Coordinates of C-alpha atoms in Angstrom, one line a residue:
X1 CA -61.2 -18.4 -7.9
X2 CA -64.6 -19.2 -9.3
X3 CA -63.7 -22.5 -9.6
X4 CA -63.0 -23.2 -6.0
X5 CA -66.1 -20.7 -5.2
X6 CA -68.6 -23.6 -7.4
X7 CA -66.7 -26.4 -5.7
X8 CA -67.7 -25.1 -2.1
X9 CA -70.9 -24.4 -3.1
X10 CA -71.7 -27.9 -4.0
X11 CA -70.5 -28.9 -0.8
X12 CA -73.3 -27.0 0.7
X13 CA -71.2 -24.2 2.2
X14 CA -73.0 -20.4 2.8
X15 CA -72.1 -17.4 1.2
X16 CA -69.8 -16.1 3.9
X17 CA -68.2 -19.1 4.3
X18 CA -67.4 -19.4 0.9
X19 CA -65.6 -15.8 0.4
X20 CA -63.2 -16.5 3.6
X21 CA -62.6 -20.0 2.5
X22 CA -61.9 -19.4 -1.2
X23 CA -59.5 -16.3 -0.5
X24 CA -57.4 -18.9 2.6
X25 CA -57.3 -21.6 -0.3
X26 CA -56.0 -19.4 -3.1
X27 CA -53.2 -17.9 -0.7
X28 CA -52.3 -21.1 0.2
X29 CA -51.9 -22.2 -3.3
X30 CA -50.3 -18.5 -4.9
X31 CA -48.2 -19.3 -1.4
X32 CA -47.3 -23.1 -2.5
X33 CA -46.6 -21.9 -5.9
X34 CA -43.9 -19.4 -5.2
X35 CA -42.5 -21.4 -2.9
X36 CA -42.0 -24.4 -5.5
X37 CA -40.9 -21.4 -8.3
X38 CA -38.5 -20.1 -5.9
X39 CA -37.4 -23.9 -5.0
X40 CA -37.0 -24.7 -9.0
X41 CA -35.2 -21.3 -9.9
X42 CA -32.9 -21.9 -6.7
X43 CA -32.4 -25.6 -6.8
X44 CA -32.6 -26.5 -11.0
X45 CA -32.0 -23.3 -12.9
X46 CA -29.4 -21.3 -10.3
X47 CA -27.4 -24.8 -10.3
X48 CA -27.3 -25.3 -13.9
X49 CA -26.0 -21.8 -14.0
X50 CA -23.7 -22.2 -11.1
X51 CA -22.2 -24.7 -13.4
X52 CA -21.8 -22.8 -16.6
X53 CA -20.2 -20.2 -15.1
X54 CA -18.0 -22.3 -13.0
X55 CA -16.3 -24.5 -15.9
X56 CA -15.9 -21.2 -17.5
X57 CA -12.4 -20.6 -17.9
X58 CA -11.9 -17.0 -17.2
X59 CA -11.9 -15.8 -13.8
X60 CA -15.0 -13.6 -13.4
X61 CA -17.7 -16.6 -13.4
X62 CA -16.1 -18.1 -10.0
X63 CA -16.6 -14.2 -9.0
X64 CA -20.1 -14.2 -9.8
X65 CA -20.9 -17.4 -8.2
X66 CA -18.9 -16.5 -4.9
X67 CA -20.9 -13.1 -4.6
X68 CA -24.0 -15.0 -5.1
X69 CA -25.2 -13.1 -7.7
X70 CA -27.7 -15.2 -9.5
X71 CA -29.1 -16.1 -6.3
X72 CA -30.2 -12.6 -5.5
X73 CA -31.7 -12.5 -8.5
X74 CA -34.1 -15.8 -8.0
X75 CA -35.7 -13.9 -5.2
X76 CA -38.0 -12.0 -8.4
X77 CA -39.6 -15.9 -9.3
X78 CA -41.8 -15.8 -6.2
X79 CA -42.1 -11.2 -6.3
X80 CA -43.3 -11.8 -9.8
X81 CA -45.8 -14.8 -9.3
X82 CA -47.1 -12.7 -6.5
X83 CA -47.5 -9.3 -8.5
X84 CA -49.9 -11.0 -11.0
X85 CA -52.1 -12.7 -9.2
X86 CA -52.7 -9.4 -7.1
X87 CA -56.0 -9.5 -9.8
X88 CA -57.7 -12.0 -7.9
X89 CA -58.0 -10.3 -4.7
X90 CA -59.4 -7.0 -5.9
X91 CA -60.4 -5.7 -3.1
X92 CA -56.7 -5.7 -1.4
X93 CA -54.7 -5.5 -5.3
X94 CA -53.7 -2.1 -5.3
X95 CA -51.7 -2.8 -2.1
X96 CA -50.5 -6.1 -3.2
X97 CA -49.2 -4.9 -6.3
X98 CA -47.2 -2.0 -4.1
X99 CA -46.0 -4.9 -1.8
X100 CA -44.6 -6.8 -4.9
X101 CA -43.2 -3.9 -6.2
X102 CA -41.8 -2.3 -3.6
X103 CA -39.8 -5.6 -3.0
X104 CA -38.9 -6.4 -6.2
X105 CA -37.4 -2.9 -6.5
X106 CA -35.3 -3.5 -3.1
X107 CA -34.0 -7.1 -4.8
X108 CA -33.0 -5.3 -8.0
X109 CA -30.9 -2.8 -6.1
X110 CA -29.4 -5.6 -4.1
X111 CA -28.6 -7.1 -7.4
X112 CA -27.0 -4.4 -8.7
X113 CA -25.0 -3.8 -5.6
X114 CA -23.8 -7.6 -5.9
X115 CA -22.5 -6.1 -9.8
X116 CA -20.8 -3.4 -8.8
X117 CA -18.9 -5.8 -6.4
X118 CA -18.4 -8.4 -9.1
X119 CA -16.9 -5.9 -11.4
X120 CA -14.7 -4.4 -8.8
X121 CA -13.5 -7.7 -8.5
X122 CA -13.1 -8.5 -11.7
X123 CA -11.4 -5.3 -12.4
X124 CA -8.8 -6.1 -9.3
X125 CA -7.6 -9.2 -10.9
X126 CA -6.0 -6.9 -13.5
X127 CA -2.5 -5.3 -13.0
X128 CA -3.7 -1.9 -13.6
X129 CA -6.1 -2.0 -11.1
X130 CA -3.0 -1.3 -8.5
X131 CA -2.1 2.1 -10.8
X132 CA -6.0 2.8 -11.4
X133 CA -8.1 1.6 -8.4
X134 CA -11.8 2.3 -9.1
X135 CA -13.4 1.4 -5.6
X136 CA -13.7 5.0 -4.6
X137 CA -15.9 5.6 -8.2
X138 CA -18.1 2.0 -7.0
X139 CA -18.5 3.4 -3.3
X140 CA -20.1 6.7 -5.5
X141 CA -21.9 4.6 -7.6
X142 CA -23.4 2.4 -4.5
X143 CA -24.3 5.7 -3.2
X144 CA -26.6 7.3 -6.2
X145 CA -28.0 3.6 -6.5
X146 CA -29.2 3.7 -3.2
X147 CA -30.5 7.0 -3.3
X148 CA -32.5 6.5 -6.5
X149 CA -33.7 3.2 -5.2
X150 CA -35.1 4.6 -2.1
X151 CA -36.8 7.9 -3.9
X152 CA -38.7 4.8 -6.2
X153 CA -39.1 2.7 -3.6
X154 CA -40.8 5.5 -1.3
X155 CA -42.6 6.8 -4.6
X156 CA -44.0 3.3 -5.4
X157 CA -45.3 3.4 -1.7
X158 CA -46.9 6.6 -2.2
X159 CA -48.2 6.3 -5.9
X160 CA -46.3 9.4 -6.9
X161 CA -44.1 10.5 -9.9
X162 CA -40.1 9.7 -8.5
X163 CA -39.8 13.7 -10.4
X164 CA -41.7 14.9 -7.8
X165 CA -39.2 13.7 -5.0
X166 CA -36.4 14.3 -6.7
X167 CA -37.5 18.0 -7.3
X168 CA -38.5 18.2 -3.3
X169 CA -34.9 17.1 -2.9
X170 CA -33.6 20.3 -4.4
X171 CA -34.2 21.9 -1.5
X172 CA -32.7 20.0 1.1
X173 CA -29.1 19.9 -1.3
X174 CA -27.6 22.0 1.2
X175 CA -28.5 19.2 4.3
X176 CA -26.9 16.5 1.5
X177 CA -23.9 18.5 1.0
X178 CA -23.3 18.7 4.6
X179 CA -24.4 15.0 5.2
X180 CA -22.1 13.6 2.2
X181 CA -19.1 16.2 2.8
X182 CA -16.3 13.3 3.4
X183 CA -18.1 11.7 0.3
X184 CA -17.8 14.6 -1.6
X185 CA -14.3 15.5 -0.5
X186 CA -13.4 11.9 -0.8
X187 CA -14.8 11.6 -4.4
X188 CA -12.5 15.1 -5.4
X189 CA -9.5 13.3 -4.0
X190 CA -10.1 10.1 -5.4
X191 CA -10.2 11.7 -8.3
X192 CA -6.7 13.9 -8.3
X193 CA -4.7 11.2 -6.8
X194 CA -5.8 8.2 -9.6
X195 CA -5.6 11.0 -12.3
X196 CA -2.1 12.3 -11.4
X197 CA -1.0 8.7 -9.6
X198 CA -0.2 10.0 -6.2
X199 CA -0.5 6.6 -4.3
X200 CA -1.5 3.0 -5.6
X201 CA -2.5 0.0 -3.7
X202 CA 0.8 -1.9 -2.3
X203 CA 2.6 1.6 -2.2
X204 CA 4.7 2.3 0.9
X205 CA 3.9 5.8 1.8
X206 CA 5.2 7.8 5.0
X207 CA 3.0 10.4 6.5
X208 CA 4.0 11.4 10.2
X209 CA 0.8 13.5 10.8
X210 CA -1.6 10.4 11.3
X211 CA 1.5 7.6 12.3
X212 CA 1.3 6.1 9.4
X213 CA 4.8 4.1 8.0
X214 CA 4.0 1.0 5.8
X215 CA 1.8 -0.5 2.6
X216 CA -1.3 0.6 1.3
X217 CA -3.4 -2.0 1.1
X218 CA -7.3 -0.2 0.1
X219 CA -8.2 3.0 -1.1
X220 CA -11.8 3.5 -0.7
X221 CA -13.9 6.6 -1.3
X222 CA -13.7 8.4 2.1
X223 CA -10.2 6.5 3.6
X224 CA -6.9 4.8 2.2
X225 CA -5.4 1.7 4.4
X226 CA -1.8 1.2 5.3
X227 CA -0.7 -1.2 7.4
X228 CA 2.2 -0.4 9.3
X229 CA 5.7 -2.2 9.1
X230 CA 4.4 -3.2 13.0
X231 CA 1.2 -4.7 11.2
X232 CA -1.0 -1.8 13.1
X233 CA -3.8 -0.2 10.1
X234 CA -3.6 3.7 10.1
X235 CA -6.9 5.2 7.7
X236 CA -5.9 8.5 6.2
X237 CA -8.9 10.6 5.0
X238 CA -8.6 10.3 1.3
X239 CA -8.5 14.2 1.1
X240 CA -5.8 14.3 3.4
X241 CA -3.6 13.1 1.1
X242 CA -4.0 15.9 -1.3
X243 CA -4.1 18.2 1.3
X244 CA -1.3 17.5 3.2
X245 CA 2.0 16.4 2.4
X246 CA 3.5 12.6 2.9
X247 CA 6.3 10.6 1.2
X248 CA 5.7 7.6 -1.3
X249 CA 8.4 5.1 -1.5
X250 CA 7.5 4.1 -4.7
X251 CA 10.4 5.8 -6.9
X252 CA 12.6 4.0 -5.1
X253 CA 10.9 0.4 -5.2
X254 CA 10.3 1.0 -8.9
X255 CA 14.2 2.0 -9.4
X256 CA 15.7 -0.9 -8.1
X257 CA 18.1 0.5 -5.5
X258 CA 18.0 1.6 -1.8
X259 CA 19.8 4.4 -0.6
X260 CA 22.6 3.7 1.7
X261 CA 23.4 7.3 3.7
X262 CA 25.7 6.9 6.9
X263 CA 28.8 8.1 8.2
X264 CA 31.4 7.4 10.0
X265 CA 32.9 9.6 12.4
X266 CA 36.9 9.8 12.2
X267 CA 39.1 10.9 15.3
X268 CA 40.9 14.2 13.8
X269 CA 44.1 13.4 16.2
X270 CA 44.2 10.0 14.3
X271 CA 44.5 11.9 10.9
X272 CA 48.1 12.1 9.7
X273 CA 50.7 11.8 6.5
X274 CA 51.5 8.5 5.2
X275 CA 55.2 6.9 6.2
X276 CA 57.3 4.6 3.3
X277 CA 56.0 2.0 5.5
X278 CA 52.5 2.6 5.9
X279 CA 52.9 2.9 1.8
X280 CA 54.5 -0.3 1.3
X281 CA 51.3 -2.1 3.6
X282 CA 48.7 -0.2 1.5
X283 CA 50.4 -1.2 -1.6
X284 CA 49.6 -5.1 -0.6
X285 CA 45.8 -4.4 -0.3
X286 CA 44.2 -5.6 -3.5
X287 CA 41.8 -2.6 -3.9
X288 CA 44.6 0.1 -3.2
X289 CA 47.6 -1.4 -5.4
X290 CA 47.0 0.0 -8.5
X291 CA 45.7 3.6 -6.8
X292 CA 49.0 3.7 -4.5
X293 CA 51.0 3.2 -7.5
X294 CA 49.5 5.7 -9.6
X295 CA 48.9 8.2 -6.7
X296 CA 52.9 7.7 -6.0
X297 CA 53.6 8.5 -9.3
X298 CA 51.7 11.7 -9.8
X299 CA 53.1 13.3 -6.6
X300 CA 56.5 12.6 -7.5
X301 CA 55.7 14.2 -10.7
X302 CA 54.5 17.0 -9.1
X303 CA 57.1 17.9 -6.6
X304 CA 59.8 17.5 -9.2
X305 CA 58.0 20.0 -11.5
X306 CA 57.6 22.0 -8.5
X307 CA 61.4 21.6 -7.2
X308 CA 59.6 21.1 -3.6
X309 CA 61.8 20.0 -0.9
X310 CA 60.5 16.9 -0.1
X311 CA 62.9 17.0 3.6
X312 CA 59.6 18.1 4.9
X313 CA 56.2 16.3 4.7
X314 CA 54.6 20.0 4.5
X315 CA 56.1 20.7 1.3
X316 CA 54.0 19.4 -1.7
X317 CA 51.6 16.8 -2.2
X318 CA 51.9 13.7 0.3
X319 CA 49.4 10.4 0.4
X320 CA 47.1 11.1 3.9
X321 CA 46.0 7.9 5.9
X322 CA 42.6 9.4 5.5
X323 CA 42.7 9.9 2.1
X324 CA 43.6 6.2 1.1
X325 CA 41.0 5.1 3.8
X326 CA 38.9 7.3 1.4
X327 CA 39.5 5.6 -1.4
X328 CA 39.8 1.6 -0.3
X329 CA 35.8 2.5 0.7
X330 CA 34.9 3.3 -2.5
X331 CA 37.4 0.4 -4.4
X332 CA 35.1 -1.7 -1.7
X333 CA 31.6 -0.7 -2.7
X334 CA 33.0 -0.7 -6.5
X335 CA 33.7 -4.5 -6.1
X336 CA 30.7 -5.3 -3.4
X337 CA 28.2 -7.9 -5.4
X338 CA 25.5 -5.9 -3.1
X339 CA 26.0 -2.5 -4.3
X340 CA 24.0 -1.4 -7.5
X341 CA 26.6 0.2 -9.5
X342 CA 24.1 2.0 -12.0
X343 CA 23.6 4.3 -9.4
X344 CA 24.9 7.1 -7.5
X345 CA 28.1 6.1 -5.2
X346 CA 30.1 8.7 -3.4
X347 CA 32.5 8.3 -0.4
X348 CA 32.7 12.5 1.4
X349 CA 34.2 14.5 3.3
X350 CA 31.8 16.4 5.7
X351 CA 32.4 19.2 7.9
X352 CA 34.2 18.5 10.7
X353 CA 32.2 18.4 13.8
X354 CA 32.5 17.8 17.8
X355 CA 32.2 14.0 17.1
X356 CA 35.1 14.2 14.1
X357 CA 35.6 14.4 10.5
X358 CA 32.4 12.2 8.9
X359 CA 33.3 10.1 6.1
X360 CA 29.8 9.9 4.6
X361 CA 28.8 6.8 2.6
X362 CA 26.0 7.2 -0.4
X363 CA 25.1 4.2 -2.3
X364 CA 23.0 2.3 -3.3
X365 CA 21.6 -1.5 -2.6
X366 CA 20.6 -3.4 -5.4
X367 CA 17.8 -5.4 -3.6
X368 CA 15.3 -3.1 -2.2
X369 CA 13.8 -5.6 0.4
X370 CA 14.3 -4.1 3.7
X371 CA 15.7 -7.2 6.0
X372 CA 18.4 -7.6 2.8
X373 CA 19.4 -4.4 2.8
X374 CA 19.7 -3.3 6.5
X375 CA 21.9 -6.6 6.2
X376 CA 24.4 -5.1 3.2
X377 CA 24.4 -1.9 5.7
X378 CA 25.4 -3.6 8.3
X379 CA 28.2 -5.7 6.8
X380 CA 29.5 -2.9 4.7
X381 CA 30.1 -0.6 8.4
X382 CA 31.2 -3.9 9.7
X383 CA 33.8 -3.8 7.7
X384 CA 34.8 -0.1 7.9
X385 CA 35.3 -0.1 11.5
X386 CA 37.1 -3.4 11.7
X387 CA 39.7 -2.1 9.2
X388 CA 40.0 1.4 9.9
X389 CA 42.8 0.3 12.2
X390 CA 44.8 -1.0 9.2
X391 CA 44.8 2.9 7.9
X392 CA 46.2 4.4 11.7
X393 CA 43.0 5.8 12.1
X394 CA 40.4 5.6 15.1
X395 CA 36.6 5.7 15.0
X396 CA 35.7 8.3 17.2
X397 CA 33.7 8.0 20.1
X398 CA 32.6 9.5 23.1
X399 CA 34.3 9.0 26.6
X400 CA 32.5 6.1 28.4
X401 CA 32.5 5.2 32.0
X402 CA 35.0 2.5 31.3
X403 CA 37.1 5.0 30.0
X404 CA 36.9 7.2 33.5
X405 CA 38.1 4.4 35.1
X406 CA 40.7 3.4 33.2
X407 CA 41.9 7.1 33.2
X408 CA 42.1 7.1 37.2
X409 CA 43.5 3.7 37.6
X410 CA 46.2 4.6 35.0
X411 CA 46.7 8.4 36.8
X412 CA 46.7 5.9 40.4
X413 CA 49.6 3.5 38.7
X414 CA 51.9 6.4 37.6
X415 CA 51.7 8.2 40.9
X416 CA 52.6 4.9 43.0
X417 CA 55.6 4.7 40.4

């Protein structure tokens, strides 16, 4: 500054002059000299990082470059420059120096927002992230930085002791309760459902009380995401989870089987004892050969130990068209390269209803995708109802209009004849 002060002098400038035209020129050339910092940090030194990081070979440099990270940080070059030469204007350097600082405190906090993101990134390219998510505990963390970046930055403005805000705050905790209460409740929840792995990311979860039916694809501090199987997004308050009830799919993804549960309903007037020569055609059925042999076998044994008169088919033990029906289900999901065979399989009797007797079916898929096995389902009851036939029995069904007419035209035909 006295440099430029003597050099105007000699030009024959006045005293005025010279203080307005000394403090233009030494802005202009603090100004020039940030720039060209901020051009050298951004251009050179950020580039050369850039390039490091890049040709690293684990993930989390590409992370840090794509957050721009680095760049945030080359804002300080020209805050810094700026901050000490605040000297040279005394008159103005208090409030310089709170400019500088007040800006360089905002560009750190920016910075360390940019971290938190780069490690929640970093931390997502791991398996366990999808068991453990942490973004609700970074969403908390975001928060305090904020809050302690704003008490310094006002304190900075203000020339006061950040204690002394932070002790005023005391008395408005109440306000900041009510103010952060989905925060709150949302940090509690966060915390019971990663601790005792209630839902993960890519869980399907079912919870009829907000519509939601699908994945869950975020879990944040104050929501979780689930898109829908019709690709709609539901958010579920995160507390809501713990509060209310809802079903995750996961036991059964992790298990490797779907559960097959269906019936099908069996005309009662179709039920009846087996003849010699519905025998003789269930003994040709591969599944049933061995099982009509042995069943014969056993009854026989039976009513001769019993000395039951065998004239009538109510005496004894006799094969039932519905009973080998029965059993050719479960020799077909037995030998069906669909049905997981680990599991649970079970061809019942239910209570016999309006409709008929259900023959319940309960097994399981062995391929859990859903298109695969609605597909197994369906060819399984294919199946079933297309032979069903073979056994003498009909798949009941309610009277259709079809059925009214063909009941009149056949009453019309026998009164004309």
């Amino acid at each position: 500054m006295d440099f430029i002060r003597n050099q105007l002098e000699e030009l024959g400038m006045s005293g005025p002059s010279i203080g307005y035209l000394s403090n233009i020129i030494m802005i202009i050339f603090i100004a020039v000299i940030s720039i060209l910092a901020n051009v050298i940090a951004k251009r050179v030194v950020l580039k050369t990082v850039h390039r490091i990081v890049s040709n690293n070979r684990f993930k989390w440099g590409h992370i840090v470059v794509q957050k721009n990270l680095f760049q945030k940080l080359s804002h300080l070059v020209p805050a810094i420059i700026i901050y000490y030469s605040a000297y040279i204007f005394s008159p103005y350097q208090a409030i310089i120096e709170k400019s500088a600082m007040t800006y360089m405190i905002v560009i750190m906090i920016t910075v360390l927002n940019a971290l938190l993101n780069v490690f929640d990134d970093i931390y997502r390219t791991y398996e366990v992230s999808k068991i453990r998510p942490i973004k609700s505990y970074i969403q908390v963390a975001k928060i305090v930085l904020f809050i302690i970046g704003g008490i310094i930055v006002i304190s900075s403005l203000i020339g006061q002791n950040p204690l002394i805000i932070l002790s005023g705050l005391g008395a408005l905790s109440a306000v900041l309760m009510l103010v952060f209460k989905d925060s709150i409740l949302g940090l509690v929840a966060g915390v019971q459902l990663s601790s005792n792995d209630m839902v993960r990311v890519g869980d399907w979860i079912e919870m009829p009380k907000y519509n939601a039916d699908g994945d869950v694809i975020d879990i944040t501090l104050n929501t979780v995401k689930v898109m829908n199987f019709d690709k709609t997004i539901t958010m579920i308050p995160s507390y809501a989870l713990i509060s209310d009830s809802f079903r995750n799919w996961r036991g059964m993804q992790v298990s490797g089987g779907r559960r097959i549960k269906r019936s099908i309903y069996i005309d009662i007037s179709s039920i009846r004892f087996c003849t010699e020569e519905m025998v003789a055609e269930f003994e040709k059925i591969h599944y049933l050969t061995d099982y009509v042999t042995e069943k014969l076998k056993e009854i026989q044994a039976y009513n001769m130990e019993h000395e039951v008169n065998t004239e009538s088919n109510v005496n004894g033990r006799q094969l039932t068209n519905v009973g080998v029906f029965r059993e050719y289900i479960h020799q077909y999901l037995r030998n069906h390269p669909k049905i997981n065979k680990d599991m649970t399989m079970i061809v019942r009797q239910l209570a016999p209803e309006d409709r008929g007797l259900p023959l319940e079916i309960y097994a399981f898929s062995n391929d859990i995708n859903w298109g695969v096995y609605e597909n197994v389902q369906a060819d399984i009851f294919d199946h079933i109802f297309a032979v069903a036939s073979t056994f003498g029995l009909r798949a009941f069904q309610n009277p259709t209009g079809h059925d009214i007419v063909q009941l009149k035209e056949d009453k019309q035909y026998a009164r004309e004849y």
